[in-house]
Coordinates of N, CA and C in Angstrom, one line a residue:
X1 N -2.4 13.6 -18.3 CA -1.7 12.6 -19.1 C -2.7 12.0 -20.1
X2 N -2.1 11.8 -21.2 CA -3.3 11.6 -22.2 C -3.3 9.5 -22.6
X3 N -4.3 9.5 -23.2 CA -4.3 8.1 -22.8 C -2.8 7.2 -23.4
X4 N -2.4 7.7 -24.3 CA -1.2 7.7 -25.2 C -0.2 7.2 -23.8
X5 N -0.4 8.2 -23.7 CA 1.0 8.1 -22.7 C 0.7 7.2 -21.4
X6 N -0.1 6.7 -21.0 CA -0.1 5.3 -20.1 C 0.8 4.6 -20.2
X7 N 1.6 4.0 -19.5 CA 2.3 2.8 -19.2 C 1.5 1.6 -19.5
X8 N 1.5 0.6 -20.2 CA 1.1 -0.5 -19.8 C 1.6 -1.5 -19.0
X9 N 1.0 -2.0 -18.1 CA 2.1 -2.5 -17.0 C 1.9 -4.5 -17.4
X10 N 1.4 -4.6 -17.7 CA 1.4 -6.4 -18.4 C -0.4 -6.8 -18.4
X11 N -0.4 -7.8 -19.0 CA -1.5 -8.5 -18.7 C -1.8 -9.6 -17.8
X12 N -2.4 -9.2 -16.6 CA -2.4 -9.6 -15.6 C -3.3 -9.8 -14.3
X13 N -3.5 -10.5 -13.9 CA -4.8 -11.3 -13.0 C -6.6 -10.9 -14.2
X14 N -6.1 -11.3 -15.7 CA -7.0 -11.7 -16.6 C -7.0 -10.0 -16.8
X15 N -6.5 -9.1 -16.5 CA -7.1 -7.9 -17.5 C -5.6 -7.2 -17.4
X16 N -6.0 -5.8 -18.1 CA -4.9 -4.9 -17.8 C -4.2 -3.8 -17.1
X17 N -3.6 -3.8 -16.7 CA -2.8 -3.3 -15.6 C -1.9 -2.1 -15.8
X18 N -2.3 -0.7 -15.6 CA -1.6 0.8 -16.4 C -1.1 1.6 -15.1
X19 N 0.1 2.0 -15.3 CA 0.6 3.0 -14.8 C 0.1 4.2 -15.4
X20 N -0.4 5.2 -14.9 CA -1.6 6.5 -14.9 C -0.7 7.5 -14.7
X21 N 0.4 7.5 -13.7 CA 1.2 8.3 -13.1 C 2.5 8.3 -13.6
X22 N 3.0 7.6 -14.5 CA 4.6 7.4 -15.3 C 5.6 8.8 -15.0
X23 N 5.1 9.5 -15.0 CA 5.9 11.3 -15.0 C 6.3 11.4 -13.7
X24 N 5.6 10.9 -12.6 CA 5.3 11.1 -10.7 C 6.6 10.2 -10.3
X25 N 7.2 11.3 -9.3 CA 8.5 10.4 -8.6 C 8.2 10.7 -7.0
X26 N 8.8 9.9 -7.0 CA 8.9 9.2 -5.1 C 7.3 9.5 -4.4
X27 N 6.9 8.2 -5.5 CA 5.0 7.5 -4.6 C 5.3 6.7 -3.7
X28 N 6.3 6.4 -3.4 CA 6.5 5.3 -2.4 C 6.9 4.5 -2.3
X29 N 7.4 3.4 -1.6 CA 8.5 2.1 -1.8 C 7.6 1.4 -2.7
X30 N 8.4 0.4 -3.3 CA 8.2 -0.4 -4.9 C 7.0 -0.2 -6.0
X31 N 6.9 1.2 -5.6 CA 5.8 2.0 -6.8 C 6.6 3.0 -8.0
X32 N 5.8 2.7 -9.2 CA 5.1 1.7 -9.5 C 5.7 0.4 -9.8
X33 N 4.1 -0.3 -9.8 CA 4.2 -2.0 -9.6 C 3.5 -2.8 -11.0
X34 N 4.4 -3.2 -11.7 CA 3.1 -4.4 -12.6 C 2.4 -5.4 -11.8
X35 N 2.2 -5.4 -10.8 CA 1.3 -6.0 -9.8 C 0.1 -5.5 -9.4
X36 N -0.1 -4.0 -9.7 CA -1.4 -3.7 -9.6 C -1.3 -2.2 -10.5
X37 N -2.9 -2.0 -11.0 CA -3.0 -0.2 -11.6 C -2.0 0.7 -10.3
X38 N -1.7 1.7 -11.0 CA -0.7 2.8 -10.2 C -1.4 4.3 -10.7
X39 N -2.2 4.7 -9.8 CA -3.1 5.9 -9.9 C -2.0 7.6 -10.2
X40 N -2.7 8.0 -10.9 CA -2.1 9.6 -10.3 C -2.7 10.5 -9.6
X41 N -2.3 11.9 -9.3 CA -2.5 12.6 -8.2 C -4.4 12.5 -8.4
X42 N -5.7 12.4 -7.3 CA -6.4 12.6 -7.7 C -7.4 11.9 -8.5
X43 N -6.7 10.8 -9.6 CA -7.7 10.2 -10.6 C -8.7 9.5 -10.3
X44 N -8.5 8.9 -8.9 CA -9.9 8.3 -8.5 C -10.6 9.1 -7.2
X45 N -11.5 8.6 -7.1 CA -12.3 9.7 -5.9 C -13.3 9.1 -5.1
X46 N -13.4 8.9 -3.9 CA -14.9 8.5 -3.2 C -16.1 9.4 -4.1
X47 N -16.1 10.4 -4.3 CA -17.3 11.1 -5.3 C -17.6 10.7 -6.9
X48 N -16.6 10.2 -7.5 CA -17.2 9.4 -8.5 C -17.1 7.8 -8.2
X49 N -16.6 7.1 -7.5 CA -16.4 5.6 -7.6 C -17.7 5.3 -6.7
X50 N -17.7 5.7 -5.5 CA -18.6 4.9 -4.2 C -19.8 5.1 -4.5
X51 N -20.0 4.1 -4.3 CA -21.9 3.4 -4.1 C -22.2 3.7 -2.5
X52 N -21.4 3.9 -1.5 CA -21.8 3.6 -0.1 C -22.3 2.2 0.6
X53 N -21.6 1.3 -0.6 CA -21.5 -0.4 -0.6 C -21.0 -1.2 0.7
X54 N -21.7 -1.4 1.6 CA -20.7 -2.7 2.6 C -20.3 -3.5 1.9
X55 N -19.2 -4.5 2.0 CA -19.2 -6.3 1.5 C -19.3 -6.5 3.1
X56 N -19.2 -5.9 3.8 CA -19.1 -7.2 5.4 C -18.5 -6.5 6.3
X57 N -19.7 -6.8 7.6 CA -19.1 -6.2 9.0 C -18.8 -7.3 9.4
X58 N -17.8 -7.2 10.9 CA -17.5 -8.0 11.7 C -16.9 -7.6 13.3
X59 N -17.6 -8.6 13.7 CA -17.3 -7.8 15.6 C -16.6 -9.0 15.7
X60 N -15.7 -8.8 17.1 CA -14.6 -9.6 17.6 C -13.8 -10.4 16.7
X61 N -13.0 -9.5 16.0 CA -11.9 -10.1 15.0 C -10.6 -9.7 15.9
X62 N -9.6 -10.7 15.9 CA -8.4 -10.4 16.5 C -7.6 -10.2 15.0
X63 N -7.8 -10.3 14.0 CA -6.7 -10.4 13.0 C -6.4 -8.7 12.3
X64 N -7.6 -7.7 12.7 CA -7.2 -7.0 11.5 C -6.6 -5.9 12.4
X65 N -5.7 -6.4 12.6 CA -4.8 -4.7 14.0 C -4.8 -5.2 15.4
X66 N -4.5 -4.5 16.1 CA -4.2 -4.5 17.6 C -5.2 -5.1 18.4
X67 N -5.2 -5.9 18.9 CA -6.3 -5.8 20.2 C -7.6 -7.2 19.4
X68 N -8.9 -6.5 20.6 CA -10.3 -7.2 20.0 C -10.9 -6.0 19.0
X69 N -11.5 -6.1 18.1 CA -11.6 -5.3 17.1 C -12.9 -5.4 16.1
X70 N -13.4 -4.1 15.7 CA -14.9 -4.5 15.0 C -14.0 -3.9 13.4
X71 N -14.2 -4.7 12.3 CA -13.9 -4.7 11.3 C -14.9 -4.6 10.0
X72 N -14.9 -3.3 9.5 CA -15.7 -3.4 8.4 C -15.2 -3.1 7.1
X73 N -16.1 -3.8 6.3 CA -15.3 -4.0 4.7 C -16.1 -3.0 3.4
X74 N -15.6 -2.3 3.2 CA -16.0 -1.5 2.2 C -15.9 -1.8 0.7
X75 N -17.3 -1.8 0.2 CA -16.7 -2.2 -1.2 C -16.0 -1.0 -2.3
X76 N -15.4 -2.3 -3.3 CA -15.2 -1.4 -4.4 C -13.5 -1.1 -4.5
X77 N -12.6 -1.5 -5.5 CA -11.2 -1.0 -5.4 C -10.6 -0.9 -6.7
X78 N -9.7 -0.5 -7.5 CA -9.8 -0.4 -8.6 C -8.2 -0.7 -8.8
X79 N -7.4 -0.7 -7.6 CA -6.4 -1.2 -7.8 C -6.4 -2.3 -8.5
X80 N -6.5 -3.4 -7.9 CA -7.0 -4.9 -8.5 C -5.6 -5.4 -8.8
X81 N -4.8 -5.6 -7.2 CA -3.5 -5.8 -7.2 C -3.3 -7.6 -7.5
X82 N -2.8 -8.0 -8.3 CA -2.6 -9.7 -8.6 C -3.0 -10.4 -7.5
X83 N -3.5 -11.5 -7.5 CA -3.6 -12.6 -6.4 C -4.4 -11.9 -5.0
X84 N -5.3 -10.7 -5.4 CA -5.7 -10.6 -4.4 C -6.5 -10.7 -3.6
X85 N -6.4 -11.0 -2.2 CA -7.2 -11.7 -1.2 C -9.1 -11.7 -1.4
X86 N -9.5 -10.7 -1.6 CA -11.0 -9.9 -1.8 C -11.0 -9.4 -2.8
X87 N -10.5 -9.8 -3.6 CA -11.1 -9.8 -5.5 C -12.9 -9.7 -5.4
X88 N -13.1 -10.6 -4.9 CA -14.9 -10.9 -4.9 C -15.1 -9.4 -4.5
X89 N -15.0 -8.5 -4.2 CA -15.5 -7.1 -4.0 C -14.6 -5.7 -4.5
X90 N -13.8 -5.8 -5.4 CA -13.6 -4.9 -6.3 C -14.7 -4.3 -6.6
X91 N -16.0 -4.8 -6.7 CA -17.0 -4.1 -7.5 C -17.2 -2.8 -6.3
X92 N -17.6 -1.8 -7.2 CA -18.2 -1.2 -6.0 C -19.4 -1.0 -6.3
X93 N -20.6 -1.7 -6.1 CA -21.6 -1.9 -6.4 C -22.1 -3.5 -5.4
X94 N -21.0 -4.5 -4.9 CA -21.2 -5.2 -4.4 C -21.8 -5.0 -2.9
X95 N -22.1 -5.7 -2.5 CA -22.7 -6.1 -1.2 C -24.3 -5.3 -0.6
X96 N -24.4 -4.8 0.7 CA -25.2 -3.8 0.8 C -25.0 -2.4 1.2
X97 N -26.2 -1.7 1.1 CA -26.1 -0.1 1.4 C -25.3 0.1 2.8
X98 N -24.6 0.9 2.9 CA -24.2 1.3 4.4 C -25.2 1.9 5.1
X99 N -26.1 1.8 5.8 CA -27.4 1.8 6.9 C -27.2 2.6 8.4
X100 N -28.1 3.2 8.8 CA -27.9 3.8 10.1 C -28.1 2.9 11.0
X101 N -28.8 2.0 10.8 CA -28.7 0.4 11.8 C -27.5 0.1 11.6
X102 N -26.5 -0.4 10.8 CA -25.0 -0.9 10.7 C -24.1 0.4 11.9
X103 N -24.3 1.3 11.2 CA -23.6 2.5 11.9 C -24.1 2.0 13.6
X104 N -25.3 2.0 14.2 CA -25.5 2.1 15.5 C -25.5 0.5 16.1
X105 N -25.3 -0.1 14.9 CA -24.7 -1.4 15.6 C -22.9 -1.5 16.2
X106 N -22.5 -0.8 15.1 CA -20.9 -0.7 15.3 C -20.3 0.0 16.4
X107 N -21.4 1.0 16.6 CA -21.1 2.1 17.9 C -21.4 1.1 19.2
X108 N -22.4 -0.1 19.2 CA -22.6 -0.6 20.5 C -21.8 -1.7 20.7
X109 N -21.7 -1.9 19.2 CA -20.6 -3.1 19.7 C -18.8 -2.5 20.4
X110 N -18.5 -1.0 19.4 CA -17.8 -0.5 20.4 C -17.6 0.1 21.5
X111 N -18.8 -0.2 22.1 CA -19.2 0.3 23.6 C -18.3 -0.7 24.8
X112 N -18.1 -2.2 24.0 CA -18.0 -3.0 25.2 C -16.5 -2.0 25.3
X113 N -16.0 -2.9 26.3 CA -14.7 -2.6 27.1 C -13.5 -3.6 25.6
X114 N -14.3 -4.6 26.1 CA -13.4 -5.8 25.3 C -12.6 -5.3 23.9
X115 N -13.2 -4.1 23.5 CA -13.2 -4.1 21.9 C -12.4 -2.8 22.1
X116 N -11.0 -3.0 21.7 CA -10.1 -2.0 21.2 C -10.0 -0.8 20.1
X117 N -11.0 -1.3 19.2 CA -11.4 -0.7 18.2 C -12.0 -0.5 16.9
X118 N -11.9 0.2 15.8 CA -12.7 -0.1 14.5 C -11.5 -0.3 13.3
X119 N -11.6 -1.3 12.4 CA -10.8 -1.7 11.3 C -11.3 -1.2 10.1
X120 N -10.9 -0.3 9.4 CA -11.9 0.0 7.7 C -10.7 -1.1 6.8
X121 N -11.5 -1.8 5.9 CA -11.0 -2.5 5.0 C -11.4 -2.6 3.6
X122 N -11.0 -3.5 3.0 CA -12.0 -3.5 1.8 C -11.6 -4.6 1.0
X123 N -11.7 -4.1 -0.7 CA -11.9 -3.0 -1.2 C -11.5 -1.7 -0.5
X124 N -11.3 -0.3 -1.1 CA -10.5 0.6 -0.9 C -11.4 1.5 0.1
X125 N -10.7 1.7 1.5 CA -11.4 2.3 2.4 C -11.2 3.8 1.7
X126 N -10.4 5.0 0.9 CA -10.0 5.7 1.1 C -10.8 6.3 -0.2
X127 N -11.4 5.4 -0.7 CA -12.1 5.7 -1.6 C -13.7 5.4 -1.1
X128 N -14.0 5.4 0.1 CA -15.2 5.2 0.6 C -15.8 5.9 1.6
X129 N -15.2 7.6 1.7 CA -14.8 8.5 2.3 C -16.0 8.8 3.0
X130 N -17.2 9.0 2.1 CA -18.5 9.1 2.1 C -19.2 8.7 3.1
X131 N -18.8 7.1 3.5 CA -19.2 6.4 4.7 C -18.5 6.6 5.7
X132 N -17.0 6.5 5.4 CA -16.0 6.5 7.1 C -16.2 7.7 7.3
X133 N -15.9 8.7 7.0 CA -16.0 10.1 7.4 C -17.1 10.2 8.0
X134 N -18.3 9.3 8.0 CA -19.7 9.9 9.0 C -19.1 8.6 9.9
X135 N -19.1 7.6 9.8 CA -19.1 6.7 10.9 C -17.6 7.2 12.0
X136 N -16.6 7.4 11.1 CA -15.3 8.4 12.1 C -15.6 9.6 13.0
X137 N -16.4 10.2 12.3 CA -16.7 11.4 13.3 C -17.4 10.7 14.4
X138 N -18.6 10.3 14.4 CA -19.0 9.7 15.0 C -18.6 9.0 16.8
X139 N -17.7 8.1 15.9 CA -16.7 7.1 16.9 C -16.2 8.5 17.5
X140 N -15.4 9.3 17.3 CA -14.5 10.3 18.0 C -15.3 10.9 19.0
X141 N -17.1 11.0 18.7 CA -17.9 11.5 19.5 C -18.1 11.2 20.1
X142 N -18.4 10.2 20.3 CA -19.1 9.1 21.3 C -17.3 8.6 22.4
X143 N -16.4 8.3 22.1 CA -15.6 7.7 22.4 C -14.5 8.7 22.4
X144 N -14.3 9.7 21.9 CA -12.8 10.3 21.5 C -11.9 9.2 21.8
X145 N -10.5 9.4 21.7 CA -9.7 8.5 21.1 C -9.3 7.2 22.5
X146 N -10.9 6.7 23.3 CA -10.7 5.6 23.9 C -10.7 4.4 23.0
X147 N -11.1 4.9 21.6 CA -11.0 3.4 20.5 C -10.3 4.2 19.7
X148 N -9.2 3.2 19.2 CA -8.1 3.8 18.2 C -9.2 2.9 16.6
X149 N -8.4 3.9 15.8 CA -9.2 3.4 14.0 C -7.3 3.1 13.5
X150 N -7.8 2.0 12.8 CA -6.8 1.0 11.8 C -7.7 1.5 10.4
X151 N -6.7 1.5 9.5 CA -7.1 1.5 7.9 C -6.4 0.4 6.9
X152 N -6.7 -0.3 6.2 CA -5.2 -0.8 5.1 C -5.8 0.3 3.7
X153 N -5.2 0.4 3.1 CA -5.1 1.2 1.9 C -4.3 0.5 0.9
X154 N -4.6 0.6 -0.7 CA -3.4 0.3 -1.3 C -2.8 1.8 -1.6
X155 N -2.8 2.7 -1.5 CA -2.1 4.3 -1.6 C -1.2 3.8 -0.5
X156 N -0.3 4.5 -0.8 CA 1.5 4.5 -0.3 C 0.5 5.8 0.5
X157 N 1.3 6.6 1.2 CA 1.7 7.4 2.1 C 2.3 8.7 1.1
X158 N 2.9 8.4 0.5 CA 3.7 9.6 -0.2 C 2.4 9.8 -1.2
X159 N 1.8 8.9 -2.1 CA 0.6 8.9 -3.1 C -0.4 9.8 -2.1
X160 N -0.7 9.7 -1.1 CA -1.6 10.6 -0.3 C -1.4 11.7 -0.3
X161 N -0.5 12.2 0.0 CA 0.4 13.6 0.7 C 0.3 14.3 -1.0
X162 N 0.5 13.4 -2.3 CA 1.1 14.4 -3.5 C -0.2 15.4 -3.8
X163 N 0.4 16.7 -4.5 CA 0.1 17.5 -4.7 C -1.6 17.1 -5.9
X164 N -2.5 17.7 -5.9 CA -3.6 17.5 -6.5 C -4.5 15.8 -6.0
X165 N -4.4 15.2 -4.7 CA -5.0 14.0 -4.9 C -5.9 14.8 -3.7
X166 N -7.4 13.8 -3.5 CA -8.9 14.4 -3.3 C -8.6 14.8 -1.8
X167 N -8.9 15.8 -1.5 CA -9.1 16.1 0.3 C -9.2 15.4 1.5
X168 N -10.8 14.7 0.5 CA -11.6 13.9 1.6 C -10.4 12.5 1.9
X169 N -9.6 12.3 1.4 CA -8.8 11.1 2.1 C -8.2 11.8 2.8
X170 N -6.9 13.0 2.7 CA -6.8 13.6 4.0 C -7.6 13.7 5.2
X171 N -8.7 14.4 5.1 CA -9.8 14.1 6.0 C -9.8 13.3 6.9
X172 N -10.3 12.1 6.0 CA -10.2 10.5 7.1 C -9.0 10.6 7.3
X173 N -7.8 10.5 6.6 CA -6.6 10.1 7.5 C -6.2 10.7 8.7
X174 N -7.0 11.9 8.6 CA -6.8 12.8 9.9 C -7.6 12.2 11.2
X175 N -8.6 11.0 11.1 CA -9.0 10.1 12.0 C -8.5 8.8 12.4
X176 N -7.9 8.3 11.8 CA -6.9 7.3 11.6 C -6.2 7.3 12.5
X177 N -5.3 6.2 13.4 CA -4.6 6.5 14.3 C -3.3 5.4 13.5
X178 N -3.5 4.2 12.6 CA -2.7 3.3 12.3 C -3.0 3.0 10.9
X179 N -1.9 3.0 9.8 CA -2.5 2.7 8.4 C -1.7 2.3 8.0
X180 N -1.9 0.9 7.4 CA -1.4 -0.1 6.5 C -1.4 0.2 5.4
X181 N -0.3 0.7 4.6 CA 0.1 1.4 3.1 C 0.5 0.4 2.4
X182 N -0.1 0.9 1.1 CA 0.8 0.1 -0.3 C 0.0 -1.0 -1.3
X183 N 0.1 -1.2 -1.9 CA -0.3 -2.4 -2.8 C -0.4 -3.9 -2.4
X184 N -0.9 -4.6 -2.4 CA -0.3 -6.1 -2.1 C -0.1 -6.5 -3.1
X185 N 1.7 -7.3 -3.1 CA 2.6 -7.7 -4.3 C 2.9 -8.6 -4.0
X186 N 2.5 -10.1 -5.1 CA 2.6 -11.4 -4.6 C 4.1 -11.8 -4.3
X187 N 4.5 -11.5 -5.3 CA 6.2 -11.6 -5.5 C 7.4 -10.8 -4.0
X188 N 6.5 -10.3 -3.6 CA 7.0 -9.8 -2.0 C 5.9 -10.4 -0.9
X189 N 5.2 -11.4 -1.2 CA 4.3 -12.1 -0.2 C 5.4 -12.6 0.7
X190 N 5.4 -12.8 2.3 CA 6.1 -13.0 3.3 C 4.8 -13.2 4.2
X191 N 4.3 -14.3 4.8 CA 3.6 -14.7 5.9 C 4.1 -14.5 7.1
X192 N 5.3 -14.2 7.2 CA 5.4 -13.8 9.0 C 5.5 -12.5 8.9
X193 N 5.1 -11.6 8.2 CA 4.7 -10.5 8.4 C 3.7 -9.6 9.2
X194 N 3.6 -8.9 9.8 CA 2.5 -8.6 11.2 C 1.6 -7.5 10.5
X195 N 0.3 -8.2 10.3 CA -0.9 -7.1 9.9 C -0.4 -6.8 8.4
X196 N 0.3 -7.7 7.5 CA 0.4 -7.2 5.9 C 0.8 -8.7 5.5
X197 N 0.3 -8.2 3.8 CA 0.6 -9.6 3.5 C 2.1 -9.7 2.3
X198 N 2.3 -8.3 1.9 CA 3.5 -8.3 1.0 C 5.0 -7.3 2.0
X199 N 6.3 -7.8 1.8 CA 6.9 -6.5 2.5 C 7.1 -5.1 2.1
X200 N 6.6 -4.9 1.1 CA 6.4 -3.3 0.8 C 5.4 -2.7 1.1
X201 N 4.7 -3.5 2.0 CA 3.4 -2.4 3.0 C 4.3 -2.6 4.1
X202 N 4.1 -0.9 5.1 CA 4.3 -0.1 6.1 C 3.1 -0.3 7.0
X203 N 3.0 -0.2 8.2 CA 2.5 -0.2 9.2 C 2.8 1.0 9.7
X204 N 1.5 2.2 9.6 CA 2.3 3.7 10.0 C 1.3 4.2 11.1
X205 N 2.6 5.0 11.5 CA 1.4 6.0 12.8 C 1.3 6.9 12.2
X206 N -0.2 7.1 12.0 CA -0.9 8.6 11.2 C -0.2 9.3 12.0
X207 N -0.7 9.7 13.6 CA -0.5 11.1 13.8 C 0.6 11.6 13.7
X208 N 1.8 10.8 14.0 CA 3.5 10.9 14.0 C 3.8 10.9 12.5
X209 N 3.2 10.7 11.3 CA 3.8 10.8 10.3 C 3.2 12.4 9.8
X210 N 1.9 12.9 10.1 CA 1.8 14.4 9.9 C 2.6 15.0 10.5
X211 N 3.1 15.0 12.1 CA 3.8 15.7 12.7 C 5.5 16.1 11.5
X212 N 5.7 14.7 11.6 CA 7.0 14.3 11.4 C 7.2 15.0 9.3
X213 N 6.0 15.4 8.6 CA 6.4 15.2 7.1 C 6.3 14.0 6.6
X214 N 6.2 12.7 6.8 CA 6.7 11.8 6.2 C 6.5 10.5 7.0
X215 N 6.9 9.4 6.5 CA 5.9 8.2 6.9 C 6.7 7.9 7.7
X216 N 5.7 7.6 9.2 CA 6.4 6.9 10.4 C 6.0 5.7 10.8
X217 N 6.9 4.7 10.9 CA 6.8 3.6 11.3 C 6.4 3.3 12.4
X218 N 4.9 2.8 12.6 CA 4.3 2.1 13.9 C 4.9 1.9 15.2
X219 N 5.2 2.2 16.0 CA 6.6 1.7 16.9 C 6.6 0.5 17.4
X220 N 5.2 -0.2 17.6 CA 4.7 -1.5 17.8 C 5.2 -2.8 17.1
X221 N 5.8 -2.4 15.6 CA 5.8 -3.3 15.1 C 6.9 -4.6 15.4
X222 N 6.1 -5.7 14.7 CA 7.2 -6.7 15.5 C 6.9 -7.7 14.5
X223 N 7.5 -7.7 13.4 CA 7.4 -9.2 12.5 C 7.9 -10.8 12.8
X224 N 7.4 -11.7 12.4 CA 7.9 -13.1 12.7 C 9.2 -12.9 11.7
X225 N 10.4 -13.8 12.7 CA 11.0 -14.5 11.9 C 11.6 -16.0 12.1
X226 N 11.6 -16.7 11.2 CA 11.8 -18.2 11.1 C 12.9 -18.4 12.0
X227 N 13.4 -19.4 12.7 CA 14.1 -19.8 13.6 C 14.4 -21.5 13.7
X228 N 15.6 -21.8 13.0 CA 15.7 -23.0 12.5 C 16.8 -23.4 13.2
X229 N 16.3 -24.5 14.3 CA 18.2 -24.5 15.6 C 19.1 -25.2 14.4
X230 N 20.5 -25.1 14.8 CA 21.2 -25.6 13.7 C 21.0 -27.0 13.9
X231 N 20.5 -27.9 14.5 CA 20.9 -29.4 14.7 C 20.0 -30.0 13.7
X232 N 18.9 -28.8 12.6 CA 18.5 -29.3 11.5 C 19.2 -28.7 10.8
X233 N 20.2 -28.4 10.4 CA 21.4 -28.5 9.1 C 22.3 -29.1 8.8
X234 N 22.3 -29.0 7.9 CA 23.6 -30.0 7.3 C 24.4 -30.0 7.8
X235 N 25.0 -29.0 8.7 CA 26.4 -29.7 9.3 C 26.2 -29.6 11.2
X236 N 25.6 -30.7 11.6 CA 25.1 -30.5 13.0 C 26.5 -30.6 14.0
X237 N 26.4 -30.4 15.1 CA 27.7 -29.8 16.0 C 28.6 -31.2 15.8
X238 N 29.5 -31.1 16.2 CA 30.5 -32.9 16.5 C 29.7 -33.6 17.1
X239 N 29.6 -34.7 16.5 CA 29.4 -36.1 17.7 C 28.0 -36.1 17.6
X240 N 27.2 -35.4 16.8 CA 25.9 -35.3 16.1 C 25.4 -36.4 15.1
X241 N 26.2 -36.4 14.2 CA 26.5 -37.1 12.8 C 25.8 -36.0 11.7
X242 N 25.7 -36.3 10.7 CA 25.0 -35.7 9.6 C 24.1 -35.6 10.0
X243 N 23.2 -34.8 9.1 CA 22.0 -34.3 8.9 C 21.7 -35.2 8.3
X244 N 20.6 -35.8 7.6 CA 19.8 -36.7 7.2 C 18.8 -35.7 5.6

């Protein structure tokens, strides 16, 4: 697709925002988005984007997936979906080198019992293939699958699977046991949502969605919802009086 033909998707979180892929059907639920770049098959790649950049490890996080959990953040993303949470590390150039000290810290910290597993985040893990792919193998070695791996991604699930996009994310997805799909879109932000921050991210089980063709929903999942007794409404039972 020549540059002509880009979509322009608006001017937005101070720059601009292009659909790449305009011709591509069924990338996924509410793609494309003027809420963030919308890639085509391929166009970005851990071999030209990654530096092999951390922004930040972390041991005993309960927030990023199931359980107690070691979470690391990979820089660099090019989505650059509106409002979004770790803007400060779009760069991929930010933070520091990924290290064989980091790597053999992460292996002993998931040595304890306590620790359920490893979180890749970012910035775009999928584009950071370079690093997870040695640190994944790894984990599987030392541990085979007594520590499950969590991903968030902004690629849909279907954007993965299309015909001509890079290997090496199949690869890692093929170590992955749980991945958080999609863009984050302020305009579908929902806070009682479990492990996402917009509702057009999926919560999927890798291995059930190879099996299956197609994206399968985590079976785990369990979102908040609001619960308001009626005796705060306007019209409270008899013998109540109004609502106030």
């Amino acid at each position: 697709m020549t540059k002509r033909k880009e979509v322009t998707m608006g001017k937005l979180a101070g720059g601009r925002l292009h659909d790449f892929a305009a011709d591509e059907q069924n990338r996924g639920p509410w793609i494309p988005t003027t809420y963030a770049n919308n890639p085509k098959a391929g166009q970005w790649t851990s071999e030209r984007l990654s530096h092999g950049m951390i922004a930040d490890y972390k041991s005993m996080v309960m927030t990023d997936g199931e359980g107690i959990r070691c979470s690391i953040y990979v820089s660099g993303c090019p989505f650059h979906c509106v409002e979004c949470f770790n803007e400060s590390i779009w760069d991929f150039r930010a933070g520091q080198p990924y290290t064989q000290e980091l790597e053999d810290r992460i292996i002993r910290d998931l040595s304890q019992d306590v620790i359920q597993g490893v979180t890749y985040l970012g910035g775009e893990p999928l584009l950071n293939t370079g690093v997870l792919l040695k640190l994944s193998q790894r984990i599987r070695e030392e541990f085979g699958h007594d520590k499950d791996i969590w991903s968030w991604t902004g690629y849909t699930w279907e954007e993965l699977m299309r015909f001509g996009e890079s290997s090496d994310k199949i690869e890692l997805l093929r170590y992955i046991d749980v991945l958080v799909d999609g863009r984050y879109m302020k305009n579908l932000h929902d806070s009682l949502l479990q492990f996402r921050g917009s509702s057009n991210q999926r919560i999927l089980d890798v291995h059930a969605s190879f099996e299956a063709g197609e994206a399968v929903i985590w079976p785990k999942l369990h979102d908040q919802h609001r619960f308001i007794p009626e005796i705060y409404g306007k019209d409270r039972s008899f013998g109540e009086g109004a609502a106030s």
